[in-house]
Short mmCIF file of C-alpha atoms and ligand atoms in Angstrom, two decimals:
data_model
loop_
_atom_site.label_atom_id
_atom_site.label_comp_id
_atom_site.label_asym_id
_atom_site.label_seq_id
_atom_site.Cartn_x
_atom_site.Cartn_y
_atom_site.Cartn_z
CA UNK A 1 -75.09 -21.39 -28.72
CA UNK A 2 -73.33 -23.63 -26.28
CA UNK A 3 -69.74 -21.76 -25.52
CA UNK A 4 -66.94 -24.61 -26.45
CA UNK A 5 -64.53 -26.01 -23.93
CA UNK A 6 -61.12 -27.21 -24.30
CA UNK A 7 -58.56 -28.63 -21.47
CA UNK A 8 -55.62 -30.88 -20.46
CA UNK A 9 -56.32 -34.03 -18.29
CA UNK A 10 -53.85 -36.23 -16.69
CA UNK A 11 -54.91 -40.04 -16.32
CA UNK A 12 -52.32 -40.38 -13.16
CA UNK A 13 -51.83 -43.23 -10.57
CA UNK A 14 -49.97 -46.04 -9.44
CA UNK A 15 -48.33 -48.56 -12.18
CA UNK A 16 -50.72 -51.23 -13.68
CA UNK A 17 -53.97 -49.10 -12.34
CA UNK A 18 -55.50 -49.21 -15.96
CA UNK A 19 -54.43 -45.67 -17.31
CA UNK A 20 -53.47 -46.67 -20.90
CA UNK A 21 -57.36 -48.71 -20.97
CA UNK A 22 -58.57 -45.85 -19.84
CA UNK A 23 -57.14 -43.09 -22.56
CA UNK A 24 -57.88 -46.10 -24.92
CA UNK A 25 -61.47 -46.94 -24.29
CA UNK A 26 -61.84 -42.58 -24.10
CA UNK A 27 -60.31 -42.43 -27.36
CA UNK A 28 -61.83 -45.06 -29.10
CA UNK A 29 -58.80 -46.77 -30.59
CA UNK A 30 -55.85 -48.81 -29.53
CA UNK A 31 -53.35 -45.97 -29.14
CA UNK A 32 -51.94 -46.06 -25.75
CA UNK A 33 -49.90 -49.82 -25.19
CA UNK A 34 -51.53 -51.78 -22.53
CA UNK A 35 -49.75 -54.95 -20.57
CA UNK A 36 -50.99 -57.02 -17.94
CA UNK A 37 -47.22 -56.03 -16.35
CA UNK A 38 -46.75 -53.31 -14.16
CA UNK A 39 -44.79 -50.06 -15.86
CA UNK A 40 -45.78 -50.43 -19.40
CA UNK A 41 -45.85 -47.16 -20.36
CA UNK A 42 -42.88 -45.38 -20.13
CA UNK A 43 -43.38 -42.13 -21.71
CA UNK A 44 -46.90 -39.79 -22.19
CA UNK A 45 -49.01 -40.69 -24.44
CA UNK A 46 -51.55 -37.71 -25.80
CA UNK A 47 -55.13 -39.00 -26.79
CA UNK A 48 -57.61 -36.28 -28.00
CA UNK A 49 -61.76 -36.82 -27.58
CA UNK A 50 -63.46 -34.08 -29.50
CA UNK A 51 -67.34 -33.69 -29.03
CA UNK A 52 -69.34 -30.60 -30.65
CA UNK A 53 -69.07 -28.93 -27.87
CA UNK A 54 -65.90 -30.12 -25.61
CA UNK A 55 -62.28 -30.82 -26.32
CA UNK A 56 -60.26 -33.29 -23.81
CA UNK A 57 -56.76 -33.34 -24.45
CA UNK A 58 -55.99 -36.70 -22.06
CA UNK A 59 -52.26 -37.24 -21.17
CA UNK A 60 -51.67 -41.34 -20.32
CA UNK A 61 -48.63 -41.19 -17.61
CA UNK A 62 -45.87 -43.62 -16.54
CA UNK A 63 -47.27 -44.98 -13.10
CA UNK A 64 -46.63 -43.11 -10.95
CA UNK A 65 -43.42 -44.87 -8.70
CA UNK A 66 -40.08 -44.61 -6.79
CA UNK A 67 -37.24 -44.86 -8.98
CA UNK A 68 -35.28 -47.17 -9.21
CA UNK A 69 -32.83 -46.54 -12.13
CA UNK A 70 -32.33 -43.45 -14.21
CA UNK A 71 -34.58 -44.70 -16.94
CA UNK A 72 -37.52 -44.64 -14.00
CA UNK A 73 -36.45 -41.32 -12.84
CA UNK A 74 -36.74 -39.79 -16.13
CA UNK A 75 -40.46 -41.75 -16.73
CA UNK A 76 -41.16 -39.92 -13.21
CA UNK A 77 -40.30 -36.59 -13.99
CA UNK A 78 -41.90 -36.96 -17.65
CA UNK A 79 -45.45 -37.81 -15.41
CA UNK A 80 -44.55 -34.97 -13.17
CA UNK A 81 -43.84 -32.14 -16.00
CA UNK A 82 -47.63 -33.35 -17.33
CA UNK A 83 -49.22 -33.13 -14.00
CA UNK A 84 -47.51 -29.41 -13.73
CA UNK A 85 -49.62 -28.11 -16.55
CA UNK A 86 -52.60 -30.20 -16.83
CA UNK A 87 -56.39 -28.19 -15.87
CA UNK A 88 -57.65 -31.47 -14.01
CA UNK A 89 -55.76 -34.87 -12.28
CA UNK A 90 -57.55 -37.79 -12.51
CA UNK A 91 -56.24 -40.27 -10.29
CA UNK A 92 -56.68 -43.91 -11.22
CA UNK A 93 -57.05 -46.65 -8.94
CA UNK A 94 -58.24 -49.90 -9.14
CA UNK A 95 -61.48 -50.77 -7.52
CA UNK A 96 -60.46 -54.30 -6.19
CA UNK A 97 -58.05 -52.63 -4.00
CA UNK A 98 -59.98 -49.84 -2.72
CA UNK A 99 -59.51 -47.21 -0.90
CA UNK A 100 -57.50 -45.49 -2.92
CA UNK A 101 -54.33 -43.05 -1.29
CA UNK A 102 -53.76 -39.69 -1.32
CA UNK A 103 -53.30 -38.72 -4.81
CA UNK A 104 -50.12 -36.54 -4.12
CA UNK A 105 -48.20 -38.77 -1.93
CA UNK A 106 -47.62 -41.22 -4.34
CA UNK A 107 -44.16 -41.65 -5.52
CA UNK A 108 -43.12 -38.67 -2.87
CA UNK A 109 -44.88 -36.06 -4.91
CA UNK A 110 -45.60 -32.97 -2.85
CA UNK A 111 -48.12 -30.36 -2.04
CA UNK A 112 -51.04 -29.93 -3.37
CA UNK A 113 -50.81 -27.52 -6.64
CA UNK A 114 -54.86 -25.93 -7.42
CA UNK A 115 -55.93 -28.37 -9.61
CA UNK A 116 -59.17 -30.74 -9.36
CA UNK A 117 -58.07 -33.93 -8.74
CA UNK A 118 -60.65 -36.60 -9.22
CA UNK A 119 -60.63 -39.81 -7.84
CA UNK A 120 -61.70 -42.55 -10.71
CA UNK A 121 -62.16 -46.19 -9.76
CA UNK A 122 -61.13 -48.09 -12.24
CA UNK A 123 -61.56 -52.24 -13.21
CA UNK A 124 -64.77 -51.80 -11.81
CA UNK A 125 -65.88 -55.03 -13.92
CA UNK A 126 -63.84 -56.70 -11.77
CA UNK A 127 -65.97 -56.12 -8.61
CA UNK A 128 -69.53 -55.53 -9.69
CA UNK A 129 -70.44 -59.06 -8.49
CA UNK A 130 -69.39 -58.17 -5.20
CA UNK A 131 -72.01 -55.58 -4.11
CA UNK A 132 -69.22 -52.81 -3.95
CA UNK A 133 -70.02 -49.36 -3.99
CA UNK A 134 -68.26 -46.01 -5.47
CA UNK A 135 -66.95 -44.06 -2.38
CA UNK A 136 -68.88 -40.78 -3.02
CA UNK A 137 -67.39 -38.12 -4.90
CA UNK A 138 -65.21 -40.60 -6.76
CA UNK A 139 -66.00 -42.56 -9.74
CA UNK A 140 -66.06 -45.58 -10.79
CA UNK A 141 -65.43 -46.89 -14.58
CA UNK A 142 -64.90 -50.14 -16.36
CA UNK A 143 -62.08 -50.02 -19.36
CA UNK A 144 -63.60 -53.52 -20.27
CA UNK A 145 -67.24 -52.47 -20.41
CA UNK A 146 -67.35 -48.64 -21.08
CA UNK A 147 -69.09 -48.60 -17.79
CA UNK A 148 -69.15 -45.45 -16.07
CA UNK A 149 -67.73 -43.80 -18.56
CA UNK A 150 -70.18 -41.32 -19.80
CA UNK A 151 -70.70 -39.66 -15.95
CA UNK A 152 -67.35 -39.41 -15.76
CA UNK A 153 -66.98 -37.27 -19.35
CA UNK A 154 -70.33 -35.17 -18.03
CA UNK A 155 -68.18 -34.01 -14.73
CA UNK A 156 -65.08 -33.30 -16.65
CA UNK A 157 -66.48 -30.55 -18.89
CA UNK A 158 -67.57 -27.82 -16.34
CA UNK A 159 -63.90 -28.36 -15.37
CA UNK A 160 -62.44 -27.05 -18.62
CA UNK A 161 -61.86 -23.93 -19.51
CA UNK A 162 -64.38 -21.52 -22.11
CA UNK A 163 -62.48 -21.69 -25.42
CA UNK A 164 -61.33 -22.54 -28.82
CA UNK A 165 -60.26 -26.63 -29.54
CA UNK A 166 -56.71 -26.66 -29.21
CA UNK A 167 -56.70 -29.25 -32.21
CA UNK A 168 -58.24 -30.24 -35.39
CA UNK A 169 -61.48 -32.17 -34.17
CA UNK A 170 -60.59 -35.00 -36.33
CA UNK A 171 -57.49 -36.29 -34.78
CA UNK A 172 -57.63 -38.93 -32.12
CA UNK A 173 -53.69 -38.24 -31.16
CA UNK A 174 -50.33 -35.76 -31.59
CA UNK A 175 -47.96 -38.14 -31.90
CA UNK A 176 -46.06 -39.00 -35.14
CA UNK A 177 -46.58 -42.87 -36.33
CA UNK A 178 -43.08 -43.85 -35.79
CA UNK A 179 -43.36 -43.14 -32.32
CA UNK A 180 -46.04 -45.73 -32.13
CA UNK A 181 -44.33 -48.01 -34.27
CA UNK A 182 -41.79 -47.96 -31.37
CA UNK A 183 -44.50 -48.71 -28.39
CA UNK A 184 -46.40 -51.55 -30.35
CA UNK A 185 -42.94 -53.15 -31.46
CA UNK A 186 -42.95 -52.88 -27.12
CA UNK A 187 -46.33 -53.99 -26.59
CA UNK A 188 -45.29 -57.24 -28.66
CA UNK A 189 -42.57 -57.59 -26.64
CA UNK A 190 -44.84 -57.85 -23.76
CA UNK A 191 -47.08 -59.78 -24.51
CA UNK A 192 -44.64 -62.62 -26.23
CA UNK A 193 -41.54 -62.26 -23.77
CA UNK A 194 -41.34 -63.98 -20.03
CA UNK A 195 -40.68 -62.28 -17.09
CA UNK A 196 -38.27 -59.05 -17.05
CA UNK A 197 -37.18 -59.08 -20.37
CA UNK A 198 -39.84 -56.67 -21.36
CA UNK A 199 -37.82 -54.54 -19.39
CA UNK A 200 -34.43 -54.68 -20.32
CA UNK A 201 -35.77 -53.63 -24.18
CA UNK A 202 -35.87 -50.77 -26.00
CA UNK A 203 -37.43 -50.02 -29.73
CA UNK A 204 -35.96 -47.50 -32.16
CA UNK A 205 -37.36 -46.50 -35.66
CA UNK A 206 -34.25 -46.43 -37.50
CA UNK A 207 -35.52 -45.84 -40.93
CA UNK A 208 -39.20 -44.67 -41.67
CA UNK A 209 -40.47 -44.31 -45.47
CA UNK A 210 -44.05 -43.44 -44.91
CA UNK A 211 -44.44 -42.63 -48.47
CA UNK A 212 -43.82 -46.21 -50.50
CA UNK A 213 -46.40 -49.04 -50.56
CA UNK A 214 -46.13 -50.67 -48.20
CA UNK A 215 -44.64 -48.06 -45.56
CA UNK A 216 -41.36 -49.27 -44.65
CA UNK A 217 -39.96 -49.17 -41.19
CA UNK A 218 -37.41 -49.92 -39.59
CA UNK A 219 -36.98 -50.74 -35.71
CA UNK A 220 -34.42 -51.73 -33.76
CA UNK A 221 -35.11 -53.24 -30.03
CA UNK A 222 -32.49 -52.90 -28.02
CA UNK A 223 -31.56 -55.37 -24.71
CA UNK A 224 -29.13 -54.85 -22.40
CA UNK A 225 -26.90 -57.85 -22.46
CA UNK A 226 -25.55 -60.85 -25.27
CA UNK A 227 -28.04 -62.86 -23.15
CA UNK A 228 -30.80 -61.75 -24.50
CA UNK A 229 -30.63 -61.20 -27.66
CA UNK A 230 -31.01 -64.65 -28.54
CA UNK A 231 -34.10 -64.47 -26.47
CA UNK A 232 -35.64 -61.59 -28.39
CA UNK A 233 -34.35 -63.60 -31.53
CA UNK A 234 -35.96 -67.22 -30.32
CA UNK A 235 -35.74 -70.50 -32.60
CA UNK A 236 -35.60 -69.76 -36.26
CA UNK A 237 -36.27 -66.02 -35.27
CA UNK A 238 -39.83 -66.77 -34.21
CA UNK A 239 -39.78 -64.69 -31.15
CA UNK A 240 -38.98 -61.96 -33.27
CA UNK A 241 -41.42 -62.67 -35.46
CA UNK A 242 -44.30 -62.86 -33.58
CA UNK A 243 -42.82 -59.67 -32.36
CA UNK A 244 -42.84 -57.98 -35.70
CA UNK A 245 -46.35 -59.21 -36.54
CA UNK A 246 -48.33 -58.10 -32.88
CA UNK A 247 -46.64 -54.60 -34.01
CA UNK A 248 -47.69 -54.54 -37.73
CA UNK A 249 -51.23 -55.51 -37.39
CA UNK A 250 -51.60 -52.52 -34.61
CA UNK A 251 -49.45 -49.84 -36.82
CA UNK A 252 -51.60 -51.31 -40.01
CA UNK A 253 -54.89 -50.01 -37.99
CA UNK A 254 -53.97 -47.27 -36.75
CA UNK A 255 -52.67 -45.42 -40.04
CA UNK A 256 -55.49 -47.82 -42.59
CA UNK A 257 -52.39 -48.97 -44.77
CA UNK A 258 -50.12 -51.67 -45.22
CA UNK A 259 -46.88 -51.62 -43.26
CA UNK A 260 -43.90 -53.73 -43.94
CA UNK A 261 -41.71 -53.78 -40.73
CA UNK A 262 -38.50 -54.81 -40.47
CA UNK A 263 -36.98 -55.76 -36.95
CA UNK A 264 -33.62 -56.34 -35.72
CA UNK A 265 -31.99 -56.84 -32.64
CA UNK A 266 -29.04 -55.08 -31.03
CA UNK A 267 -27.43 -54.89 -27.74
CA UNK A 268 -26.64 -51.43 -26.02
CA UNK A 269 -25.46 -52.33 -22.82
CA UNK A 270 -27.37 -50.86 -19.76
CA UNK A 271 -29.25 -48.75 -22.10
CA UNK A 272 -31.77 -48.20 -18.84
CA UNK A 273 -29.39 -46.27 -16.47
CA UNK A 274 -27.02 -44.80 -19.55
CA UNK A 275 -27.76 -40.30 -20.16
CA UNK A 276 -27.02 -40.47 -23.78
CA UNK A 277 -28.86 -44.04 -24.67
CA UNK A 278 -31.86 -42.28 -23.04
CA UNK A 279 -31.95 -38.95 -24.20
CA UNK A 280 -31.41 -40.79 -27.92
CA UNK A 281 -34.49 -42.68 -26.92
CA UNK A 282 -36.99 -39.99 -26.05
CA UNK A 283 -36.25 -39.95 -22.46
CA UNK A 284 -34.46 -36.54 -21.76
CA UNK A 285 -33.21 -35.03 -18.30
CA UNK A 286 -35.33 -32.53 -17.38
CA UNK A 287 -35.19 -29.70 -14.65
CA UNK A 288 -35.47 -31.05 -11.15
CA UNK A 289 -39.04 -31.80 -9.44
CA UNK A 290 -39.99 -28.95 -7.49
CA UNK A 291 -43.04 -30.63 -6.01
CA UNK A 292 -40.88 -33.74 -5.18
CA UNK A 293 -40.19 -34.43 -1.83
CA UNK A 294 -36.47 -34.44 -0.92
CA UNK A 295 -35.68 -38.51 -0.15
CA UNK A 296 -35.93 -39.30 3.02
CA UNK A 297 -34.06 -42.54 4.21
CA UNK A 298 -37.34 -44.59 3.25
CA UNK A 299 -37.48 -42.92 -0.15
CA UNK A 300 -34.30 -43.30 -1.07
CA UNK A 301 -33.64 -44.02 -4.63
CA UNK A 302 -32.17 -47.65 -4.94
CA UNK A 303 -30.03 -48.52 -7.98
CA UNK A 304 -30.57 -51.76 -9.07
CA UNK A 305 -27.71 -54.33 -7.60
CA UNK A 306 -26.69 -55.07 -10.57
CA UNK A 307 -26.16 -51.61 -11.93
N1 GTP B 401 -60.96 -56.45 -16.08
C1 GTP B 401 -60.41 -55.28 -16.42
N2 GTP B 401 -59.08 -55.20 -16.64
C2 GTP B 401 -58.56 -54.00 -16.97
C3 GTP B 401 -59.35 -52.82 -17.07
N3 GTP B 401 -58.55 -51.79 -17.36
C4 GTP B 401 -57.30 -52.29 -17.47
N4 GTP B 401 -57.30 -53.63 -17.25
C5 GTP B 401 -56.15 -54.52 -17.28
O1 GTP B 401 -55.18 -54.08 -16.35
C6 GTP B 401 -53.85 -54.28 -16.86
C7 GTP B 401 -53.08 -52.97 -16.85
O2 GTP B 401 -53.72 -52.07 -17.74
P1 GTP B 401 -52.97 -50.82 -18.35
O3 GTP B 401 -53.98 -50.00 -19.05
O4 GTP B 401 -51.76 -51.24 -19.14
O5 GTP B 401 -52.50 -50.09 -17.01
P2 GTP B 401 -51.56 -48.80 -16.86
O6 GTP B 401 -52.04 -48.06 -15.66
O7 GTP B 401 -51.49 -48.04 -18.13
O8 GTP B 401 -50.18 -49.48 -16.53
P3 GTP B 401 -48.66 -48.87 -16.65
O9 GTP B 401 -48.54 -48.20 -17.97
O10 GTP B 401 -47.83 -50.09 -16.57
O11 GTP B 401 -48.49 -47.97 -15.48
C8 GTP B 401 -54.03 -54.87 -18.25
O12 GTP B 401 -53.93 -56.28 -18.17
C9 GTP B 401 -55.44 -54.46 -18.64
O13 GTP B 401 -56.06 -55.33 -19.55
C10 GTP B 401 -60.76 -52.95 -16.83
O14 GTP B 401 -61.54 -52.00 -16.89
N5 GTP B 401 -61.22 -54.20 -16.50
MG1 MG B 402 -49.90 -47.55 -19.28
#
């Protein structure tokens, strides 16, 4: 009988390179957000693919980045804890702008811990008109297509440790639903807000009833100023609405039920560069960064000016 293998891979790179697609198209379900804008994801997202034989536990990271507020650092060193533990890197980088860097001198991470670390092309839709070709001993994949996706799960399992599954082969994630009702109530917010207001906002499950029909939740997105709350809000609360909706039809099929959610605004000013706000919202301090490189003058964190 074939022996079963289980392991932890990181889907690391730069922001934007296509590492929620990735975990997504892997998984075979919407689970991980996904925004044309750079930094969606702001905290690890854990996406399971169980075949007879192999378990991959994948870990989506915050792109990888200099900080430049305390909500960035703590993204950062939530990537970095991940990449401490995990039995293979694979680094992400789009294929349009090829070559891709050194995997561990991006965002001043340091020295080279022994760990495979695989360099994956990704977008590669994007330039298979163009005659290009897969450096060799990377890959190349296509979140759009599924291309390249199978050679890429056939060199990953000699890489994994002999052993049990880690978890039930059934489940596609280890997260609990209200902390995707959170990121899709954030994915709406991308995709219906302008600009940097994506940014400035937070979502909060504030009450959760999983057990009524429909499920009842509610969230609360925070922004950082008066401002822009009547943004969030728009006309007649359509904003909001359309808000509410992008999130409810993703919650609605990812648990098979319906889902009545209830949004409201608030403001909790500077949420982004405030300790408590974040450790309330799932972004604790953690131990220093070993492996980080001490700032140098051109690494230097920079607050925001208007912090
Ligand atoms: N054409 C094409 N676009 C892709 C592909 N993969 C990702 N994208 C697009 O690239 C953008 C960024 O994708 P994400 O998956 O959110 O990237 P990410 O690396 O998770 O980004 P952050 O979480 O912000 O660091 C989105 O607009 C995706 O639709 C792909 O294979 N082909
Ligand atoms: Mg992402």
């Amino acid at each position: 009988m074939v022996p079963t293998r289980a392991g932890h891979i990181a889907l690391a790179g730069a922001p934007n390179a296509g590492k929620s697609s990735l975990l997504n198209r892997l998984v075979g379900a919407h689970l991980a957000i996904v925004s044309p804008k750079a930094q969606t994801t702001r905290a690890p997202i854990v996406g399971l693919v169980t075949t007879a034989d192999t378990q991959l536990v994948l870990h989506d990271l915050p792109g990888l980045l200099d900080p430049r507020y305390p909500l960035h650092s703590r993204m950062l060193e939530a990537a970095c804890e991940v990449l401490r533990r995990v039995d293979v890197i694979l680094h992400l980088h789009p294929a349009p702008d090829a070559p891709a860097p050194g995997f561990w001198s991006l965002a001043g991470l340091e020295l080279p811990r022994e760990v495979p670390v695989l360099t994956v092309y990704t977008k590669s839709d994007l330039v298979s008109g163009e005659r290009w070709v897969t450096p060799p001993g990377t890959f190349a994949v296509s979140s759009a297509t599924g291309e390249g996706v199978a050679p890429l799960l056939e060199a990953l399992r000699p890489l994994l440790r002999i052993g049990p599954f880690e978890y039930d082969p059934e489940e596609i994630g280890t997260q609990p639903v209200r902390f995707f009702a959170a990121e899709y109530v954030r994915e709406g917010a991308f995709q219906v807000l302008e600009q940097e207001l994506p940014y400035a906002l937070a979502a909060e499950v504030e009450e959760f009833r999983e057990h009524t029909r429909p499920m009842y939740i509610r969230v609360t997105l925070l922004v950082e100023r008066e401002s822009q709350k009547g943004m969030v809000v728009g006309r007649g609360g359509r904003t909001l609405k359309a808000i509410g909706q992008h999130a409810r039809e993703r919650l609605e099929a990812l648990v098979g039920a319906p889902v009545f959610l209830d949004c409201w605004v608030k403001v909790s000013p500077n949420w982004r560069r405030n300790p408590a706000a974040l450790d309330r919202l799932g972004f604790p301090e953690r131990a220093p960064n070993a492996k980080r490189r001490a700032s140098g003058p051109d690494r230097r964190t920079v607050l925001d000016p208007d912090s």
